[in-house]
Amino acid sequence: MDNFIFNNYTPKGFCREYVEIKGNSSQLAMFMATVLGIKPLMDDWINAGRLKEFRKVCKQYGLKIREDVLFDSVPKSDLPVNILGRDFITTTSAYGYPVGSRQDIGVHVFISKNEALLKEGMWYPVIIKNRVIFQPRIDSLKYGYTLGYPECCIKFFRKFNNWLKYSYLYEVYSNTKGRPSFLCNPFLKDTSFSYIYHMPCSYDCKATVRLTSRLRTEIKRREPGYVDLVDGYLKKSFLAFYERKIYCFDGSLRNNEIKYKRFQFTTYTKKEYEDEYSGYFKQADTVKLLGRNIILSRGGKVIRQLELKWSSFAPEFPFMIQFS
Amino acid sequence: MREDFLLNMRILPEHRVNRFEDNCIRADYIFDYMAERVFDNPRLLDLLSIKIKKWLAIEKSEFTYALAGYISYLKEDFAQAEGFFIKALNFEPENIDTWLDLAFSLYHQNNRKIRLALKILFNFDTCAKSFRNKKITLGALEKTMDKL
């Protein structure tokens, strides 16, 4: 499978050091946004062995840093069953250690131009003494504001982020009245090619467009090559099922059909079962969505038809979209 | 007081102690439930701020001090929350929930308190055992944590 989405990008100048120290460029745009004062606060993970260098880079860019805890990430499936709270971990699972106790793992840090905002950093659940330590609920509810997300998006997320009841991406799609803007495309937010890290309330959210438009303009002044790449990726065609199953196609969308040369599953995962369709897409050059059916063709001839199953958790309401 | 709380919050004013050996992630449900209610209805916090003063005048207990801590935390008055959680702990020093709530109220203050917060988070079990028969103050906590 082509891995174009997961390529790193190293800037020519602006924030180059960030990528060199991190070893990857995920969250590069968010770091740039924080340096530019557009994003009030961000959090990140830096290898403990490179923390000293990272502090210097932050100082160089006028950023204040707060070091939180060390994260020793572990796949959830590898966690012993006697870890208290194991079943309530939704995303990353990690053991926590005090900063300074190890040099081989990542440090969770908060970064901001405004020192006063560092106090608003949010604890991420980590395992300490066989127990997952969770943050107070109010901290996670309010964190979107601290990170600079638009209020409309925070409220929409509050209402529809419920994997038992809604297909969130589809709810955003339903809430989109105008033309989907690439400045509101969240599908690549876990790669190096995204202007946003939040889930917007619609794919034409005015507040998000204002925010990312400003960021894009400032980045373009300093790293035009990066902007060209990001724009290009964000304007591709997508077939979305739910947050962990989105495919990106190098091709145009017309009448719920995409003719493509290459494609990529956009979730970075080691769980092969999550990438349900790459094997099928490899055999085709056209994918069409008809209700809950995926029709694959090659050379104008239908080669396969797939029917989506219903599920009670993380329900999938597939849709195709191309941002412009 | 508890009836008044139930009438206003529509939450049962039940308070359980979460001891380390109970192997329970969190026995208290009120703090998180209040968070959801207050986040959706911020004006509720104004009412709670008035009510808690009356409730504390009626009843000085682990429950009311913890409740006062939750309300202060929701108001983002973390120093006040810290004070209330310490008072609650002096009633019940083995309550893991309150130790963690205290840690998080310190977590959002100055660097010295953040350091103490992290020490408590990494040693919550030691905290629950070390203060069984001792008065908990911020100074006493810092002294104990410095030895770890």
Short mmCIF file of C-alpha atoms in Angstrom, two decimals:
data_model
loop_
_atom_site.label_atom_id
_atom_site.label_comp_id
_atom_site.label_asym_id
_atom_site.label_seq_id
_atom_site.Cartn_x
_atom_site.Cartn_y
_atom_site.Cartn_z
CA MET A 1 0.00 0.00 0.00
CA ASP A 2 1.22 3.47 -0.87
CA ASN A 3 2.13 5.42 2.28
CA PHE A 4 2.06 8.96 0.90
CA ILE A 5 -0.11 10.24 3.76
CA PHE A 6 2.39 9.19 6.40
CA ASN A 7 5.41 10.84 4.84
CA ASN A 8 7.19 13.34 7.04
CA TYR A 9 7.83 16.90 6.01
CA THR A 10 10.90 18.84 7.09
CA PRO A 11 10.56 22.61 6.71
CA LYS A 12 13.33 24.57 5.02
CA GLY A 13 13.60 26.99 7.92
CA PHE A 14 10.57 27.85 10.03
CA CYS A 15 10.15 25.21 12.78
CA ARG A 16 12.61 22.88 11.09
CA GLU A 17 14.21 22.15 14.48
CA TYR A 18 10.90 20.84 15.81
CA VAL A 19 10.83 18.07 13.21
CA GLU A 20 14.53 17.28 13.67
CA ILE A 21 14.12 16.80 17.40
CA LYS A 22 10.80 14.95 17.28
CA GLY A 23 11.90 12.70 14.45
CA ASN A 24 8.56 13.19 12.71
CA SER A 25 6.34 16.04 11.55
CA SER A 26 2.99 15.04 13.00
CA GLN A 27 1.51 18.16 14.66
CA LEU A 28 3.95 20.37 12.70
CA ALA A 29 1.16 22.76 11.70
CA MET A 30 -0.03 22.91 15.33
CA PHE A 31 3.48 23.76 16.51
CA MET A 32 3.70 26.47 13.86
CA ALA A 33 0.29 27.76 14.98
CA THR A 34 1.50 27.93 18.61
CA VAL A 35 4.72 29.72 17.60
CA LEU A 36 2.65 32.22 15.60
CA GLY A 37 0.41 32.86 18.59
CA ILE A 38 -2.65 31.59 16.72
CA LYS A 39 -3.02 28.48 18.86
CA PRO A 40 -3.10 29.34 22.58
CA LEU A 41 -1.74 26.01 23.82
CA MET A 42 -0.78 22.63 22.51
CA ASP A 43 0.49 19.45 24.01
CA ASP A 44 2.99 17.07 22.53
CA TRP A 45 5.27 14.13 23.28
CA ILE A 46 9.05 14.54 23.04
CA ASN A 47 11.63 11.83 23.63
CA ALA A 48 13.06 12.37 27.12
CA GLY A 49 16.58 12.10 25.77
CA ARG A 50 15.99 15.14 23.57
CA LEU A 51 14.13 17.26 26.07
CA LYS A 52 17.07 19.58 26.72
CA GLU A 53 17.33 20.42 23.02
CA PHE A 54 13.57 20.85 22.79
CA ARG A 55 13.61 23.36 25.66
CA LYS A 56 16.19 25.41 23.70
CA VAL A 57 14.04 25.31 20.56
CA CYS A 58 11.01 26.47 22.53
CA LYS A 59 13.03 29.35 23.97
CA GLN A 60 14.23 30.25 20.50
CA TYR A 61 10.62 30.51 19.30
CA GLY A 62 9.41 32.40 22.35
CA LEU A 63 7.49 29.45 23.76
CA LYS A 64 7.09 28.43 27.39
CA ILE A 65 7.06 24.75 28.22
CA ARG A 66 5.66 22.69 31.04
CA GLU A 67 6.84 19.11 31.46
CA ASP A 68 4.18 16.72 32.64
CA VAL A 69 4.88 12.99 32.86
CA LEU A 70 6.70 10.26 30.96
CA PHE A 71 4.58 8.05 28.76
CA ASP A 72 5.50 4.43 28.18
CA SER A 73 2.96 3.56 25.47
CA VAL A 74 1.62 0.05 25.34
CA PRO A 75 -1.00 -1.43 22.98
CA LYS A 76 -4.22 -1.85 24.89
CA SER A 77 -4.33 -5.52 23.96
CA ASP A 78 -1.03 -6.02 25.83
CA LEU A 79 -2.28 -4.55 29.09
CA PRO A 80 -2.74 -7.10 31.87
CA VAL A 81 -6.39 -7.68 32.73
CA ASN A 82 -5.84 -6.68 36.35
CA ILE A 83 -5.12 -3.04 35.47
CA LEU A 84 -7.91 -1.12 37.18
CA GLY A 85 -9.75 1.05 34.65
CA ARG A 86 -8.31 -0.76 31.64
CA ASP A 87 -11.67 -1.02 29.93
CA PHE A 88 -12.25 2.71 30.11
CA ILE A 89 -9.18 3.71 28.12
CA THR A 90 -10.43 4.88 24.76
CA THR A 91 -7.32 5.91 22.87
CA THR A 92 -3.67 5.72 23.93
CA SER A 93 -2.74 3.35 26.73
CA ALA A 94 0.46 4.09 28.58
CA TYR A 95 2.23 3.64 31.87
CA GLY A 96 3.16 6.93 33.51
CA TYR A 97 6.47 7.76 35.16
CA PRO A 98 7.91 10.90 36.75
CA VAL A 99 10.03 13.08 34.48
CA GLY A 100 13.69 12.34 35.07
CA SER A 101 13.18 8.70 35.96
CA ARG A 102 13.81 7.41 32.42
CA GLN A 103 15.43 8.65 29.22
CA ASP A 104 14.10 6.14 26.73
CA ILE A 105 10.46 7.17 26.43
CA GLY A 106 8.42 10.25 25.63
CA VAL A 107 7.62 13.19 27.89
CA HIS A 108 4.19 14.75 27.70
CA VAL A 109 4.67 18.51 27.47
CA PHE A 110 2.46 21.60 27.26
CA ILE A 111 3.63 24.48 25.09
CA SER A 112 2.36 28.04 24.85
CA LYS A 113 3.48 31.60 24.22
CA ASN A 114 1.53 32.54 27.35
CA GLU A 115 3.02 31.10 30.56
CA ALA A 116 -0.25 31.53 32.44
CA LEU A 117 -1.99 29.09 30.09
CA LEU A 118 0.36 26.24 30.98
CA LYS A 119 -1.65 25.73 34.19
CA GLU A 120 -4.62 24.77 32.02
CA GLY A 121 -2.86 21.75 30.57
CA MET A 122 -4.89 18.58 30.85
CA TRP A 123 -3.74 15.32 32.39
CA TYR A 124 -3.95 12.37 29.99
CA PRO A 125 -4.92 9.02 31.53
CA VAL A 126 -1.87 6.91 32.36
CA ILE A 127 -1.41 3.79 34.44
CA ILE A 128 0.23 4.29 37.82
CA LYS A 129 0.54 1.41 40.28
CA ASN A 130 -1.82 -0.83 38.29
CA ARG A 131 -4.53 1.79 38.12
CA VAL A 132 -5.51 4.14 35.33
CA ILE A 133 -5.52 7.67 36.71
CA PHE A 134 -8.19 9.67 34.89
CA GLN A 135 -8.51 13.45 34.82
CA PRO A 136 -11.62 15.13 36.26
CA ARG A 137 -14.43 15.12 33.70
CA ILE A 138 -14.66 18.90 33.67
CA ASP A 139 -11.05 19.13 32.48
CA SER A 140 -11.78 17.12 29.34
CA LEU A 141 -15.03 19.00 28.69
CA LYS A 142 -13.25 22.38 28.83
CA TYR A 143 -10.01 21.46 27.11
CA GLY A 144 -11.27 22.36 23.66
CA TYR A 145 -11.45 26.00 24.73
CA THR A 146 -7.89 25.89 26.07
CA LEU A 147 -6.67 24.47 22.78
CA GLY A 148 -8.35 27.26 20.83
CA TYR A 149 -11.14 25.27 19.17
CA PRO A 150 -14.18 27.25 17.97
CA GLU A 151 -17.13 27.26 20.36
CA CYS A 152 -19.58 25.95 17.76
CA CYS A 153 -17.33 22.93 17.17
CA ILE A 154 -16.95 22.28 20.91
CA LYS A 155 -20.72 22.33 21.39
CA PHE A 156 -21.33 20.11 18.38
CA PHE A 157 -18.72 17.64 19.58
CA ARG A 158 -20.35 17.62 23.00
CA LYS A 159 -23.67 16.67 21.47
CA PHE A 160 -22.65 14.17 18.83
CA ASN A 161 -19.45 12.52 20.04
CA ASN A 162 -21.14 9.34 21.17
CA TRP A 163 -20.00 6.15 19.49
CA LEU A 164 -23.03 4.27 20.79
CA LYS A 165 -25.49 6.63 19.17
CA TYR A 166 -23.98 8.63 16.32
CA SER A 167 -21.62 8.41 13.41
CA TYR A 168 -19.89 11.69 14.18
CA LEU A 169 -18.29 12.33 10.77
CA TYR A 170 -21.66 11.73 9.13
CA GLU A 171 -23.36 14.14 11.53
CA VAL A 172 -20.80 16.78 10.51
CA TYR A 173 -21.54 15.94 6.85
CA SER A 174 -25.28 16.36 7.46
CA ASN A 175 -24.60 19.68 9.12
CA THR A 176 -22.68 20.96 6.09
CA LYS A 177 -24.89 23.32 4.08
CA GLY A 178 -22.34 24.82 1.70
CA ARG A 179 -19.36 23.56 -0.24
CA PRO A 180 -16.92 21.51 1.91
CA SER A 181 -13.80 23.60 2.44
CA PHE A 182 -10.35 22.01 2.60
CA LEU A 183 -9.72 24.40 5.47
CA CYS A 184 -12.26 22.34 7.45
CA ASN A 185 -10.90 18.92 6.49
CA PRO A 186 -10.10 16.99 9.69
CA PHE A 187 -9.50 13.61 8.03
CA LEU A 188 -5.71 13.95 7.99
CA LYS A 189 -5.34 15.48 11.44
CA ASP A 190 -3.15 12.61 12.62
CA THR A 191 -0.71 13.10 9.76
CA SER A 192 1.68 15.93 8.89
CA PHE A 193 -0.83 17.40 6.45
CA SER A 194 -3.57 19.15 8.35
CA TYR A 195 -4.32 22.71 9.39
CA ILE A 196 -6.63 21.64 12.19
CA TYR A 197 -6.61 19.20 15.06
CA HIS A 198 -10.21 19.57 16.16
CA MET A 199 -13.35 18.00 14.74
CA PRO A 200 -15.33 20.79 13.07
CA CYS A 201 -19.10 21.13 13.40
CA SER A 202 -19.48 21.18 9.61
CA TYR A 203 -17.16 20.85 6.66
CA ASP A 204 -17.82 24.51 5.88
CA CYS A 205 -17.65 25.87 9.46
CA LYS A 206 -17.05 29.62 9.21
CA ALA A 207 -15.18 29.82 12.50
CA THR A 208 -12.84 27.00 11.49
CA VAL A 209 -12.28 28.55 8.06
CA ARG A 210 -11.35 31.87 9.71
CA LEU A 211 -8.92 30.16 12.07
CA THR A 212 -7.20 27.93 9.52
CA SER A 213 -7.21 30.60 6.83
CA ARG A 214 -5.15 32.84 9.08
CA LEU A 215 -2.80 29.97 9.94
CA ARG A 216 -2.39 28.99 6.30
CA THR A 217 -1.56 32.56 5.27
CA GLU A 218 1.11 32.87 7.95
CA ILE A 219 2.66 29.49 7.14
CA LYS A 220 2.61 30.27 3.42
CA ARG A 221 4.71 33.39 4.06
CA ARG A 222 7.38 31.24 5.67
CA GLU A 223 7.04 27.75 4.15
CA PRO A 224 5.14 27.95 0.85
CA GLY A 225 6.22 24.43 -0.15
CA TYR A 226 4.55 22.99 2.94
CA VAL A 227 1.32 24.82 2.20
CA ASP A 228 1.30 23.50 -1.36
CA LEU A 229 1.64 19.94 -0.07
CA VAL A 230 -0.98 20.30 2.66
CA ASP A 231 -3.46 21.95 0.30
CA GLY A 232 -2.95 19.17 -2.22
CA TYR A 233 -3.62 16.39 0.28
CA LEU A 234 -6.60 18.09 1.88
CA LYS A 235 -8.26 18.55 -1.51
CA LYS A 236 -8.21 14.86 -2.40
CA SER A 237 -11.34 12.68 -2.42
CA PHE A 238 -12.29 10.75 0.68
CA LEU A 239 -14.52 7.84 1.52
CA ALA A 240 -15.34 8.05 5.22
CA PHE A 241 -16.98 5.38 7.37
CA TYR A 242 -16.13 6.59 10.87
CA GLU A 243 -13.15 8.20 12.58
CA ARG A 244 -10.90 5.15 12.34
CA LYS A 245 -11.88 4.10 8.82
CA ILE A 246 -11.27 6.75 6.18
CA TYR A 247 -9.74 6.24 2.77
CA CYS A 248 -8.03 8.97 0.77
CA PHE A 249 -8.06 8.73 -3.03
CA ASP A 250 -5.90 10.38 -5.64
CA GLY A 251 -8.82 10.99 -7.97
CA SER A 252 -11.89 13.16 -8.48
CA LEU A 253 -15.31 12.62 -6.99
CA ARG A 254 -18.29 12.78 -9.32
CA ASN A 255 -21.82 11.42 -8.70
CA ASN A 256 -20.68 9.40 -5.69
CA GLU A 257 -17.97 7.75 -7.72
CA ILE A 258 -14.19 8.14 -7.54
CA LYS A 259 -11.83 7.08 -10.31
CA TYR A 260 -8.43 6.76 -8.72
CA LYS A 261 -4.81 5.95 -9.41
CA ARG A 262 -3.77 5.47 -5.81
CA PHE A 263 -5.40 5.46 -2.43
CA GLN A 264 -4.48 5.20 1.21
CA PHE A 265 -6.06 4.15 4.47
CA THR A 266 -5.58 7.23 6.66
CA THR A 267 -5.43 5.68 10.13
CA TYR A 268 -1.97 4.76 11.32
CA THR A 269 -2.68 1.37 12.85
CA LYS A 270 -1.03 -1.94 13.46
CA LYS A 271 -4.40 -3.64 13.67
CA GLU A 272 -4.92 -5.06 10.19
CA TYR A 273 -8.61 -5.67 10.77
CA GLU A 274 -9.22 -1.93 10.95
CA ASP A 275 -8.21 -1.54 7.31
CA GLU A 276 -11.10 -3.52 5.93
CA TYR A 277 -11.06 -2.43 2.30
CA SER A 278 -7.51 -1.79 1.07
CA GLY A 279 -7.28 -5.35 -0.24
CA TYR A 280 -10.36 -4.74 -2.39
CA PHE A 281 -9.44 -1.22 -3.49
CA LYS A 282 -6.09 -2.49 -4.77
CA GLN A 283 -7.91 -4.61 -7.32
CA ALA A 284 -10.04 -1.73 -8.65
CA ASP A 285 -9.65 1.72 -10.22
CA THR A 286 -13.14 3.04 -9.49
CA VAL A 287 -15.18 3.01 -6.29
CA LYS A 288 -18.85 3.96 -6.15
CA LEU A 289 -21.01 4.37 -3.08
CA LEU A 290 -24.69 3.46 -3.41
CA GLY A 291 -26.41 3.66 -0.04
CA ARG A 292 -24.63 1.07 2.08
CA ASN A 293 -23.11 -0.68 -0.91
CA ILE A 294 -19.61 -0.20 -2.27
CA ILE A 295 -19.26 -1.05 -5.93
CA LEU A 296 -15.76 -1.63 -7.25
CA SER A 297 -14.87 -1.54 -10.93
CA ARG A 298 -11.81 -1.93 -13.04
CA GLY A 299 -11.60 -0.80 -16.65
CA GLY A 300 -15.31 0.02 -16.59
CA LYS A 301 -16.30 -3.47 -15.46
CA VAL A 302 -17.82 -4.17 -12.01
CA ILE A 303 -15.59 -6.61 -10.15
CA ARG A 304 -17.08 -6.60 -6.68
CA GLN A 305 -19.97 -5.33 -4.63
CA LEU A 306 -19.64 -4.99 -0.86
CA GLU A 307 -22.49 -4.45 1.53
CA LEU A 308 -21.78 -2.67 4.78
CA LYS A 309 -22.86 -4.37 7.93
CA TRP A 310 -24.60 -2.50 10.71
CA SER A 311 -22.86 -2.24 14.06
CA SER A 312 -24.07 -0.95 17.39
CA PHE A 313 -20.75 0.54 18.46
CA ALA A 314 -19.11 3.15 16.21
CA PRO A 315 -21.95 2.94 13.65
CA GLU A 316 -20.80 3.52 10.09
CA PHE A 317 -22.68 5.86 7.78
CA PRO A 318 -20.36 6.05 4.77
CA PHE A 319 -20.13 9.06 2.55
CA MET A 320 -17.85 10.41 -0.14
CA ILE A 321 -16.53 13.92 -0.06
CA GLN A 322 -14.10 16.11 -1.90
CA PHE A 323 -12.96 19.37 -0.34
CA SER A 324 -12.16 22.49 -2.34
CA MET B 1 -28.95 19.67 53.31
CA ARG B 2 -28.95 16.45 51.36
CA GLU B 3 -32.58 16.88 50.40
CA ASP B 4 -31.83 20.36 49.14
CA PHE B 5 -28.91 18.98 47.13
CA LEU B 6 -31.13 16.31 45.58
CA LEU B 7 -33.83 18.84 44.72
CA ASN B 8 -31.40 21.21 43.04
CA MET B 9 -29.03 18.80 41.36
CA ARG B 10 -31.23 15.79 40.72
CA ILE B 11 -28.33 13.67 41.91
CA LEU B 12 -28.54 11.33 44.88
CA PRO B 13 -26.27 12.77 47.59
CA GLU B 14 -24.60 9.49 48.27
CA HIS B 15 -21.00 9.55 49.34
CA ARG B 16 -18.77 6.51 49.46
CA VAL B 17 -15.19 6.22 50.60
CA ASN B 18 -12.89 4.69 48.03
CA ARG B 19 -10.20 2.82 49.93
CA PHE B 20 -7.16 1.47 48.11
CA GLU B 21 -8.08 -2.14 48.87
CA ASP B 22 -11.56 -1.65 47.38
CA ASN B 23 -9.98 -1.82 43.91
CA CYS B 24 -12.44 0.72 42.61
CA ILE B 25 -11.50 3.32 40.01
CA ARG B 26 -13.76 5.91 41.55
CA ALA B 27 -16.53 5.46 44.09
CA ASP B 28 -17.80 9.04 43.85
CA TYR B 29 -20.00 9.82 40.86
CA ILE B 30 -21.13 13.29 41.89
CA PHE B 31 -18.09 15.27 40.72
CA ASP B 32 -18.22 14.05 37.12
CA TYR B 33 -21.99 14.23 36.96
CA MET B 34 -21.92 17.82 38.24
CA ALA B 35 -19.29 18.60 35.61
CA GLU B 36 -21.66 17.51 32.83
CA ARG B 37 -24.57 19.50 34.29
CA VAL B 38 -22.51 22.65 34.86
CA PHE B 39 -20.83 22.50 31.46
CA ASP B 40 -24.22 22.44 29.78
CA ASN B 41 -25.80 24.94 32.19
CA PRO B 42 -23.10 27.33 33.45
CA ARG B 43 -25.59 29.35 35.49
CA LEU B 44 -26.11 26.34 37.71
CA LEU B 45 -22.71 27.09 39.17
CA ASP B 46 -23.93 30.46 40.48
CA LEU B 47 -26.71 28.69 42.35
CA LEU B 48 -24.35 26.05 43.71
CA SER B 49 -21.91 28.70 44.94
CA ILE B 50 -24.70 30.23 47.05
CA LYS B 51 -26.04 26.88 48.22
CA ILE B 52 -22.71 25.42 49.36
CA LYS B 53 -22.25 28.20 51.91
CA LYS B 54 -25.60 27.27 53.46
CA TRP B 55 -24.86 23.57 53.31
CA LEU B 56 -21.50 24.00 55.03
CA ALA B 57 -23.19 26.01 57.77
CA ILE B 58 -25.61 23.12 58.35
CA GLU B 59 -23.21 20.22 58.05
CA LYS B 60 -19.45 20.05 58.31
CA SER B 61 -18.60 16.59 57.08
CA GLU B 62 -16.40 14.80 54.61
CA PHE B 63 -19.26 14.92 52.12
CA THR B 64 -19.93 18.66 52.31
CA TYR B 65 -16.25 19.54 52.21
CA ALA B 66 -15.75 17.30 49.17
CA LEU B 67 -18.83 18.90 47.58
CA ALA B 68 -17.41 22.35 48.31
CA GLY B 69 -14.19 21.17 46.67
CA TYR B 70 -16.07 20.06 43.54
CA ILE B 71 -17.90 23.37 43.27
CA SER B 72 -14.71 25.38 43.73
CA TYR B 73 -12.97 23.23 41.12
CA LEU B 74 -15.81 23.75 38.67
CA LYS B 75 -15.50 27.51 39.29
CA GLU B 76 -11.76 27.12 38.55
CA ASP B 77 -10.92 28.39 42.03
CA PHE B 78 -8.30 25.71 42.48
CA ALA B 79 -6.74 27.16 45.62
CA GLN B 80 -10.13 27.11 47.32
CA ALA B 81 -10.77 23.57 46.05
CA GLU B 82 -7.43 22.52 47.50
CA GLY B 83 -8.45 23.83 50.92
CA PHE B 84 -11.77 22.00 50.87
CA PHE B 85 -10.28 18.71 49.72
CA ILE B 86 -7.71 18.87 52.53
CA LYS B 87 -10.54 19.41 55.01
CA ALA B 88 -12.40 16.42 53.53
CA LEU B 89 -9.26 14.30 53.84
CA ASN B 90 -8.90 15.19 57.48
CA PHE B 91 -12.25 13.45 58.00
CA GLU B 92 -11.31 10.47 55.83
CA PRO B 93 -7.61 10.23 54.93
CA GLU B 94 -8.02 6.88 53.20
CA ASN B 95 -10.30 8.16 50.43
CA ILE B 96 -8.36 7.75 47.17
CA ASP B 97 -10.96 9.80 45.26
CA THR B 98 -10.28 12.85 47.41
CA TRP B 99 -6.51 12.42 47.20
CA LEU B 100 -6.75 12.47 43.41
CA ASP B 101 -9.15 15.43 43.45
CA LEU B 102 -6.69 17.28 45.68
CA ALA B 103 -3.87 16.41 43.28
CA PHE B 104 -5.78 17.83 40.34
CA SER B 105 -6.65 21.01 42.19
CA LEU B 106 -2.89 21.47 42.75
CA TYR B 107 -2.18 20.45 39.12
CA HIS B 108 -3.72 23.70 37.87
CA GLN B 109 -1.80 26.10 40.13
CA ASN B 110 1.80 27.29 40.36
CA ASN B 111 4.94 25.25 39.70
CA ARG B 112 5.49 24.33 43.35
CA LYS B 113 1.95 22.98 43.64
CA ILE B 114 2.19 21.20 40.30
CA ARG B 115 5.25 19.35 41.62
CA LEU B 116 3.29 18.34 44.71
CA ALA B 117 0.35 17.28 42.53
CA LEU B 118 2.55 14.94 40.52
CA LYS B 119 4.04 13.49 43.71
CA ILE B 120 0.56 12.73 45.01
CA LEU B 121 -0.52 11.22 41.68
CA PHE B 122 2.48 8.90 41.64
CA ASN B 123 2.10 8.01 45.34
CA PHE B 124 -1.64 8.11 45.98
CA ASP B 125 -1.51 4.80 47.86
CA THR B 126 1.24 6.02 50.20
CA CYS B 127 -0.73 9.21 50.84
CA ALA B 128 -3.81 7.20 51.83
CA LYS B 129 -1.77 5.20 54.36
CA SER B 130 0.58 7.88 55.70
CA PHE B 131 -2.02 10.24 57.15
CA ARG B 132 -4.27 7.81 59.01
CA ASN B 133 -3.64 9.45 62.36
CA LYS B 134 -2.06 12.73 61.34
CA LYS B 135 -3.47 16.12 60.50
CA ILE B 136 -3.16 16.92 56.84
CA THR B 137 -1.93 20.35 55.91
CA LEU B 138 -0.18 21.52 52.78
CA GLY B 139 3.10 21.80 54.70
CA ALA B 140 2.80 18.29 56.16
CA LEU B 141 2.04 16.94 52.71
CA GLU B 142 5.06 18.58 51.15
CA LYS B 143 7.29 17.25 53.93
CA THR B 144 6.00 13.70 53.49
CA MET B 145 6.25 13.84 49.69
CA ASP B 146 9.80 15.20 49.83
CA LYS B 147 10.89 12.05 51.63
CA LEU B 148 9.65 9.84 48.77
#
